[in-house]
Amino acid sequence: MSEADSSMQIELESGKRVKVKAANVLLRFAKPQPAELLAAAQAGAAEIDLDLAWEFAPEGEFAFADFARDYFDASASVEQQAAALLRLYEAPHYFRRAGKGLFKKQPEDVVKAALAGIERKKQQAAQIEAWTAELVAGQCPDAVRSQLYKILFKPDKNASEYKAVVEAAKRSQRAPLDLLKDAGAITSPYQFHWRRFLFETFPKGTGFPALAAPDITDELPLAPVQAFSIDDSLTTEIDDALSVTGLGSGQIVFGIHIAAPGLAVTPDSPVDKVARERLSTVYMPGWKITMLPDEVVQRYTLDEGRDCPAVSLYVTLDEATLAVQKTETRLERVPIAANLRHDQLDADVTEASLTGEAVAGYPFAAELAFCFRLARHLKAAREVVRGKPETFNRPDYNFRLQRADGSTGNDREPEGGETVIITERRRGAPLDLIVSEAMILANSTWGGWLAELGVPGIYRSQASLAPGVKVRMGTKPAPHAGMGVAQYTWATSPLRRYTDLVNQWQIIACARNGRMAALAAPFKPKDATLFSIISSFDGAYSAYNGFQSAVERYWTLRWIEQQGLTELDAAVMKEGLVRAETLPLVFRALGCEALDRHTRVRVRITGIDLLTLELHASLATRLDDTPPAAGTEEEDEDSPPTSGLTLAIDLNDGGDNAAVAPA
């Protein structure tokens, strides 16, 4: 429209006028109109052969107009010059920009590499399109099937398999999980959850390297006791046993005997490295992944009929008052007289039989009666410190999986189609109380002993019982409000938890060296290794517990399906969540949002999704018209999950930030 010495006023096709510096003007022309010029230039640019153009282009810098005159003819038109500019600009793999309107040809090796990359992208795009089409058509490509868990939970967003799933989900307007399930990538919900857990937690598999269980070389004295363990029938890692001597003498010696792998396994040994990588045994219905190989466990487990090496805590008590007179820790061999199984004895070992109100026709009746009396005494003392009694309003549940042949053992990995048997086990049953109080006594006593000798350990503490105050792990003793003890370690399950093995090493050092233990213990104060172990254990233990909760939820939903239930009785928790009265199940029920906590309701089951672990339900009727009884906030803090599946697929724009995709 107008021109000054250093700038021009330009009118765009839209009618808008802009000011442009003269130095930025690459081409001047009077005709044709700009739109016509661009149309002709774009058509002409497409006809320029880049290979031919690169061959004859000069080695030094050149202007696009000169290029046009060389490529077309000496009187190249404005349209041809513009075509040359567009073509050169869009082909940086052939020509790099050297200034305004100036270009320089790329070296031959750069051109070849760039062309190969372009070809790869074309092939990748074609592959993504082919896989996308297969998924939309209900077929799963083998490449997608083999990368299923990586795509869903730890995706590489540049991978063709991931892009194909995202594109297929968009194109079919379906949730990724539904898409993959219908395409045959997921054939078993149970195997899906199981393989996902292995992918995330055991990427190298669950097998063990060849390990030899080291021998215990210490000359250990034989303890003058007859000890017995109390475990489930399926337990193979028997960590603890009890003994009672001196009944009727006025002074009782109560023995707590812990399997002693720490006497043979040393830090940084091959067995230790495996245990430190696993950190804990993983439990689930019908199966478990042990922290240590079975052949190692069997060398140190407290099997009946054997004199087993053990770290023993002896607590001397007044028989009448149960006042503690002294404690002593010994390294010794302990005769294990029996492995009692609570699932076989629970019906017989009742409070009445333990207190003399009923006949006690089971082994170690007198010893168990004293253990029960002591356990109740210890529990009452802890509750005084705690400030309120421990309440066990909800039962525990045992899961048994029955195969088609009727067997229910844990010797074979479940497939997911087994018949599940769920039985209720009331919390605080006598045998449970005996074992739990004995272990709390040992863990709190040993924790205090470590602190007294200046030896660090791995402690668990809880500052208070206020809502939201969680249990923490650390290397210094601190009160555990939930337990009602001054300090608390984990040292009674060294075959199943790595923290317990670490603490056992420290306790053994104390037993061997007394006041000099701090100099001899494997881990010294402020040892960075202890903090590393705590961090690793916390993460792994949370993952293991999360999976156990999720897989128990799966089997609970399977039980509902197998029983053909259409309704459940439940108690309202909060925000529409309800807890089933006779199952370990928390779920959301429509219509319960406005009801008071602890209101009893009957809900109608409207659907079950075994992949997302969701139970869909709605309020059928309220079961009581009386105000609900007050409950405790503690009851809801350990609630199982209401669902268990979150995907890491971004269906928005394929960017780097993951968004949660609907399952």
XYZ file of C-alpha atoms in Angstrom, residues 126-643:
518
model
C 1.460 -47.506 8.445
C 1.994 -50.060 11.231
C 0.061 -47.952 13.745
C -2.778 -47.620 11.255
C -2.846 -51.384 10.636
C -2.860 -52.206 14.364
C -5.496 -49.552 15.000
C -7.742 -51.079 12.364
C -7.320 -54.546 13.882
C -8.203 -53.304 17.374
C -11.255 -51.436 16.150
C -12.316 -54.610 14.319
C -12.074 -56.629 17.561
C -8.720 -58.334 16.994
C -5.607 -57.823 19.107
C -2.235 -57.744 17.319
C 0.407 -59.952 18.944
C 2.678 -56.948 19.468
C -0.018 -55.161 21.483
C -0.841 -58.312 23.460
C 2.817 -58.797 24.444
C 3.075 -55.165 25.616
C -0.338 -55.061 27.308
C 0.730 -54.160 30.856
C 3.391 -51.729 29.722
C 0.837 -49.943 27.516
C -1.724 -49.679 30.311
C 0.437 -48.940 33.340
C 3.970 -47.830 32.377
C 3.630 -46.666 28.792
C 6.279 -45.429 26.402
C 4.152 -42.842 24.660
C 6.332 -42.926 21.548
C 5.846 -46.669 21.068
C 3.728 -47.746 18.116
C 1.764 -50.216 20.250
C 0.732 -47.479 22.682
C -0.215 -45.069 19.883
C -2.313 -47.748 18.195
C -4.312 -48.401 21.397
C -4.860 -44.667 21.945
C -5.934 -44.104 18.349
C -8.217 -47.159 18.366
C -9.867 -46.000 21.608
C -10.468 -42.563 20.102
C -11.705 -43.900 16.789
C -14.067 -46.424 18.373
C -15.035 -44.038 21.208
C -14.490 -46.798 23.751
C -12.595 -47.064 27.012
C -9.155 -48.668 26.469
C -9.875 -51.554 28.824
C -13.159 -52.414 27.109
C -11.475 -52.146 23.727
C -8.650 -54.516 24.688
C -10.950 -56.963 26.453
C -13.239 -57.249 23.437
C -10.209 -57.613 21.173
C -9.099 -60.674 23.153
C -6.065 -59.132 24.831
C -7.602 -59.853 28.261
C -9.163 -63.260 28.626
C -9.086 -63.726 32.412
C -9.687 -60.934 34.940
C -7.718 -62.813 37.589
C -4.740 -63.366 35.318
C -4.938 -59.712 34.325
C -4.559 -58.575 37.961
C -1.923 -61.197 38.702
C 0.218 -60.493 35.614
C -0.091 -56.766 36.161
C 1.258 -57.184 39.708
C 4.157 -59.305 38.467
C 4.905 -56.773 35.716
C 5.014 -53.884 38.165
C 6.649 -55.592 41.143
C 8.567 -58.631 39.869
C 9.674 -57.664 36.337
C 12.443 -60.294 36.479
C 10.045 -63.035 37.573
C 9.485 -64.729 40.918
C 12.056 -67.485 40.558
C 15.089 -67.665 42.820
C 18.721 -68.089 41.826
C 20.455 -71.227 43.025
C 21.046 -70.601 46.730
C 22.599 -72.749 49.403
C 21.334 -72.142 52.919
C 24.416 -71.419 55.035
C 24.951 -73.511 58.148
C 24.716 -72.129 61.654
C 28.198 -72.736 63.037
C 27.624 -71.451 66.578
C 27.764 -74.006 69.382
C 24.317 -73.358 70.778
C 23.106 -74.761 74.111
C 19.909 -76.805 74.191
C 17.056 -74.965 75.911
C 15.343 -76.874 78.755
C 11.865 -76.251 77.348
C 9.221 -77.897 75.216
C 8.075 -75.215 72.780
C 5.016 -75.104 70.548
C 4.083 -72.875 67.616
C 0.620 -71.654 66.651
C 0.005 -71.056 62.937
C -2.376 -71.767 60.103
C -2.131 -75.192 58.475
C -0.809 -73.682 55.250
C 2.020 -71.828 56.993
C 5.452 -73.132 55.979
C 7.557 -70.256 57.349
C 7.185 -70.913 61.074
C 8.952 -67.968 62.680
C 7.846 -68.149 66.286
C 7.084 -70.564 69.096
C 6.229 -70.291 72.791
C 7.124 -72.153 75.943
C 5.971 -72.055 79.550
C 7.977 -73.501 82.441
C 7.450 -73.415 86.197
C 3.672 -73.799 86.319
C 2.573 -74.146 89.928
C 5.928 -73.032 91.347
C 4.986 -69.399 91.883
C 7.446 -68.189 89.257
C 6.836 -68.670 85.548
C 9.372 -68.373 82.760
C 7.555 -67.456 79.565
C 9.655 -68.141 76.473
C 9.221 -66.522 73.069
C 11.396 -68.322 70.530
C 12.101 -66.822 67.102
C 13.664 -68.696 64.180
C 17.254 -67.553 63.759
C 18.323 -67.238 60.117
C 20.377 -64.257 61.312
C 22.825 -66.708 62.935
C 23.770 -68.044 59.488
C 22.789 -65.429 56.896
C 25.086 -62.407 56.961
C 24.623 -58.944 55.454
C 25.571 -58.772 51.756
C 25.663 -62.562 51.440
C 23.836 -64.171 48.470
C 20.818 -65.091 50.627
C 20.703 -61.593 52.102
C 20.757 -59.996 48.655
C 17.737 -62.057 47.607
C 15.883 -61.228 50.825
C 16.682 -57.533 50.501
C 15.390 -57.499 46.940
C 12.111 -59.239 47.922
C 11.784 -57.530 51.352
C 8.720 -59.563 52.364
C 6.598 -62.572 51.573
C 3.569 -61.681 49.441
C 0.324 -63.295 50.574
C -2.835 -63.882 48.569
C -5.653 -66.443 48.581
C -4.395 -69.789 47.334
C -0.784 -68.726 46.761
C 2.175 -66.777 48.081
C 5.509 -65.468 46.877
C 8.016 -66.142 49.616
C 10.848 -63.800 50.572
C 13.268 -66.719 50.593
C 13.382 -70.013 48.654
C 11.622 -72.881 50.361
C 14.840 -74.889 50.691
C 16.366 -71.977 52.634
C 13.269 -71.501 54.778
C 13.184 -75.178 55.712
C 16.705 -74.961 57.155
C 15.617 -72.408 59.750
C 11.855 -72.859 60.227
C 10.643 -74.093 63.629
C 9.437 -77.551 62.594
C 8.124 -79.885 65.268
C 10.354 -82.729 66.300
C 13.544 -80.722 65.784
C 15.927 -78.798 68.002
C 15.846 -75.502 66.116
C 18.296 -72.610 66.449
C 16.425 -69.637 67.871
C 16.735 -66.208 69.379
C 14.771 -66.590 72.605
C 13.315 -63.985 74.919
C 12.631 -65.317 78.404
C 10.302 -63.278 80.592
C 10.241 -64.278 84.259
C 6.901 -63.485 85.907
C 5.257 -63.779 89.268
C 2.678 -66.520 88.747
C 0.056 -64.829 90.890
C 0.363 -61.198 89.855
C 2.009 -61.631 86.434
C 4.462 -58.877 87.371
C 7.596 -59.034 85.207
C 10.655 -59.791 87.338
C 13.298 -59.919 84.619
C 13.903 -60.544 80.910
C 16.760 -62.348 79.213
C 17.709 -62.987 75.592
C 19.523 -66.193 74.642
C 20.892 -67.742 71.453
C 20.129 -71.461 71.694
C 18.609 -74.583 70.217
C 14.954 -74.981 71.154
C 13.105 -78.327 71.097
C 9.905 -77.779 69.121
C 7.427 -80.249 70.558
C 4.465 -79.366 68.337
C 3.265 -77.147 65.510
C -0.288 -76.334 66.596
C -2.652 -75.216 63.839
C -5.286 -72.715 64.865
C -7.659 -73.589 62.024
C -7.787 -77.087 63.497
C -7.985 -75.973 67.148
C -10.006 -72.748 67.135
C -13.258 -74.582 67.748
C -11.779 -76.383 70.783
C -9.502 -73.721 72.261
C -12.227 -71.458 73.579
C -12.230 -68.904 76.343
C -14.267 -71.304 78.472
C -11.743 -74.132 78.069
C -8.824 -71.799 78.743
C -10.352 -70.434 81.938
C -11.384 -73.831 83.315
C -15.103 -73.472 82.713
C -15.001 -76.257 80.117
C -12.868 -79.336 79.542
C -9.627 -78.667 77.675
C -8.935 -81.748 75.593
C -6.095 -80.452 73.471
C -2.275 -80.471 73.700
C -0.506 -77.981 75.984
C -3.798 -77.112 77.680
C -2.171 -75.861 80.905
C 0.448 -73.858 79.039
C -2.143 -72.320 76.719
C -4.323 -71.431 79.701
C -1.440 -69.513 81.269
C -0.611 -67.880 77.913
C -4.209 -66.750 77.583
C -4.242 -65.328 81.098
C -0.983 -63.491 80.413
C -2.219 -62.244 77.035
C -5.323 -60.694 78.567
C -3.171 -59.102 81.268
C -0.772 -57.641 78.703
C -3.603 -56.384 76.526
C -5.283 -54.664 79.483
C -2.018 -52.951 80.412
C -1.533 -51.697 76.857
C -5.076 -50.373 76.758
C -4.355 -48.272 79.846
C -1.440 -46.645 78.001
C -3.505 -46.462 74.860
C -6.234 -44.543 76.640
C -9.047 -46.665 75.241
C -9.680 -50.357 74.626
C -8.851 -52.044 71.371
C -12.070 -52.933 69.595
C -12.456 -55.811 67.176
C -15.897 -55.077 65.792
C -15.146 -56.606 62.432
C -14.076 -60.178 61.788
C -11.150 -61.403 59.739
C -11.865 -63.611 56.767
C -10.105 -66.721 55.526
C -10.082 -67.518 51.822
C -9.771 -71.044 50.452
C -9.706 -71.825 46.745
C -11.119 -75.155 45.681
C -9.995 -76.569 42.355
C -12.063 -78.749 40.089
C -10.503 -81.869 41.656
C -11.585 -80.722 45.129
C -8.091 -79.850 46.400
C -7.538 -76.631 48.343
C -3.771 -76.565 48.867
C -1.398 -73.717 48.100
C 0.906 -75.881 45.993
C -0.275 -74.567 42.623
C -0.734 -71.053 41.338
C -4.457 -70.183 41.033
C -5.937 -69.788 37.566
C -8.850 -67.566 38.557
C -11.758 -69.917 37.971
C -11.540 -71.837 41.247
C -14.456 -72.011 43.650
C -13.757 -69.619 46.491
C -14.693 -70.458 50.069
C -14.815 -67.527 52.487
C -15.051 -68.223 56.201
C -15.373 -65.712 58.997
C -12.820 -65.607 61.773
C -13.599 -63.328 64.673
C -10.766 -60.972 65.569
C -9.244 -61.518 68.978
C -9.885 -65.270 69.076
C -8.006 -66.832 72.030
C -5.177 -68.343 69.986
C -4.802 -65.120 67.998
C -4.669 -63.114 71.198
C -2.008 -65.393 72.683
C 0.275 -65.092 69.651
C -0.253 -61.377 69.042
C 0.379 -60.374 72.656
C 3.476 -62.554 72.841
C 4.878 -60.951 69.696
C 4.064 -57.439 70.923
C 5.842 -58.268 74.181
C 8.931 -59.503 72.326
C 9.037 -56.635 69.851
C 8.592 -53.944 72.471
C 11.068 -55.563 74.890
C 13.753 -56.036 72.275
C 13.177 -52.492 71.001
C 13.862 -51.146 74.482
C 16.925 -53.362 74.864
C 18.439 -52.149 71.587
C 17.930 -48.548 72.701
C 19.430 -49.243 76.116
C 22.610 -50.641 74.503
C 22.839 -47.819 71.955
C 22.256 -50.149 68.996
C 20.054 -48.792 66.192
C 17.140 -50.819 64.913
C 14.130 -50.423 62.675
C 11.209 -49.161 64.754
C 7.552 -48.548 64.081
C 5.923 -45.642 65.890
C 2.651 -43.732 65.986
C 2.547 -40.325 67.650
C -1.120 -40.488 68.642
C -4.478 -42.086 67.902
C -5.803 -38.881 66.356
C -7.386 -39.362 62.913
C -4.853 -39.230 60.114
C -1.796 -39.955 62.291
C -0.096 -42.843 60.530
C 2.423 -45.430 61.652
C 5.957 -44.466 60.635
C 9.217 -46.347 60.442
C 12.519 -45.008 61.758
C 15.789 -45.964 63.389
C 15.100 -44.473 66.817
C 12.637 -45.694 69.467
C 9.423 -43.735 69.866
C 6.020 -44.518 71.405
C 3.495 -46.491 69.386
C 0.117 -45.089 70.418
C -1.838 -47.722 68.526
C -0.050 -50.529 70.358
C 0.169 -48.726 73.672
C 3.897 -49.463 74.079
C 6.938 -47.245 74.648
C 8.671 -48.578 71.536
C 8.013 -51.254 68.959
C 10.204 -53.120 66.484
C 9.496 -55.855 63.999
C 11.788 -58.720 64.952
C 9.557 -61.796 65.213
C 9.159 -62.790 61.539
C 12.701 -62.954 60.093
C 11.744 -65.611 57.536
C 8.962 -63.440 56.132
C 9.990 -59.771 56.564
C 13.376 -58.274 55.820
C 13.098 -55.631 58.543
C 12.803 -58.445 61.084
C 15.961 -60.097 59.761
C 17.824 -56.787 60.030
C 16.633 -56.304 63.596
C 17.567 -59.888 64.416
C 21.172 -59.202 63.385
C 21.222 -56.279 65.792
C 19.649 -58.340 68.598
C 22.149 -61.155 68.048
C 24.973 -58.617 68.367
C 23.471 -57.496 71.671
C 23.150 -61.069 72.926
C 26.772 -61.816 72.031
C 28.427 -58.567 73.078
C 26.283 -56.934 75.749
C 27.412 -53.354 76.438
C 29.906 -53.508 73.558
C 27.190 -54.416 71.041
C 27.153 -50.983 69.380
C 30.719 -51.636 68.161
C 29.966 -55.128 66.862
C 26.477 -54.720 65.364
C 26.265 -54.854 61.551
C 24.506 -51.466 61.436
C 25.900 -48.494 63.346
C 24.031 -45.369 64.516
C 23.069 -43.082 61.603
C 23.947 -45.855 59.132
C 22.592 -44.742 55.745
C 21.925 -48.381 54.841
C 19.196 -48.598 57.483
C 17.397 -45.594 56.025
C 17.674 -47.116 52.561
C 16.194 -50.388 53.827
C 13.298 -48.539 55.483
C 12.546 -46.621 52.302
C 12.641 -49.729 50.113
C 10.612 -51.786 52.562
C 7.929 -49.132 52.928
C 7.351 -49.012 49.183
C 7.419 -52.766 48.639
C 5.254 -53.578 51.669
C 2.633 -51.059 50.584
C 2.593 -52.537 47.083
C 2.298 -56.082 48.431
C -0.516 -55.168 50.818
C -2.293 -53.256 48.071
C -2.189 -56.278 45.800
C -3.358 -58.590 48.583
C -6.349 -56.313 49.221
C -7.136 -56.113 45.521
C -6.930 -59.861 44.910
C -9.025 -60.590 48.017
C -11.554 -58.138 46.636
C -11.495 -60.077 43.340
C -12.240 -63.366 45.119
C -14.958 -61.720 47.200
C -16.684 -60.513 44.032
C -16.237 -63.992 42.528
C -17.891 -65.461 45.627
C -20.883 -63.168 45.149
C -21.140 -64.303 41.527
C -20.788 -67.973 42.454
C -23.448 -67.667 45.152
C -25.784 -65.823 42.780
C -26.437 -63.076 45.321
C -28.605 -60.162 44.265
C -28.699 -58.301 47.600
C -26.309 -57.594 50.468
C -26.783 -56.248 53.970
C -24.373 -53.465 54.812
C -23.619 -50.550 57.132
C -23.234 -46.992 55.885
C -19.774 -45.471 56.224
C -19.591 -42.061 54.553
C -20.237 -40.301 51.234
C -22.279 -43.178 49.851
C -19.779 -45.856 50.852
C -21.104 -48.922 52.643
C -19.437 -51.940 54.243
C -20.872 -55.417 53.747
C -21.808 -57.057 57.038
C -20.570 -60.556 56.259
C -17.877 -59.951 53.627
C -14.600 -58.002 53.467
C -16.081 -55.543 50.995
C -16.532 -51.776 50.864
C -18.385 -50.310 47.893
C -20.486 -47.379 46.797
C -24.262 -47.739 46.870
C -26.482 -45.195 45.166
C -29.078 -43.731 47.499
C -26.965 -44.050 50.661
C -25.257 -40.666 50.421
C -27.591 -38.894 52.861
C -27.842 -41.667 55.452
C -26.154 -41.453 58.853
C -23.011 -43.415 59.574
C -23.558 -47.001 60.762
C -27.122 -47.100 59.434
C -27.916 -50.671 58.404
C -29.173 -51.045 54.862
C -29.940 -53.674 52.284
C -28.555 -52.912 48.842
C -29.431 -54.362 45.459
C -26.486 -55.557 43.344
C -26.762 -54.100 39.855
C -23.456 -55.198 38.386
C -19.968 -56.625 39.010
C -16.839 -55.759 37.031
C -13.980 -58.125 37.827
C -11.497 -56.060 35.827
C -12.065 -52.785 37.634
C -13.025 -54.654 40.842
C -16.174 -52.607 41.159
C -19.471 -53.669 42.675
C -22.380 -51.549 41.450
C -25.278 -51.326 43.875
C -28.205 -49.185 44.923
C -30.207 -48.828 48.108
C -33.043 -51.344 48.359
C -34.277 -50.649 51.881
C -33.204 -49.355 55.243
C -33.071 -52.141 57.821
C -33.559 -50.118 60.988
C -35.397 -46.981 61.995
C -33.483 -46.439 65.227
C -30.575 -44.005 65.407
C -27.351 -45.835 64.462
C -24.953 -46.751 67.243
C -21.835 -44.654 67.515
C -18.745 -46.181 65.995
C -15.077 -45.338 65.994
C -13.185 -43.446 63.349
C -10.494 -46.126 63.528
C -12.840 -48.614 61.918
C -12.809 -46.800 58.601
C -9.118 -46.000 58.338
C -8.136 -49.489 57.189
C -11.015 -49.857 54.777
C -10.258 -51.989 51.724
C -10.316 -50.197 48.373
C -13.608 -49.598 46.611
C -11.928 -50.352 43.288
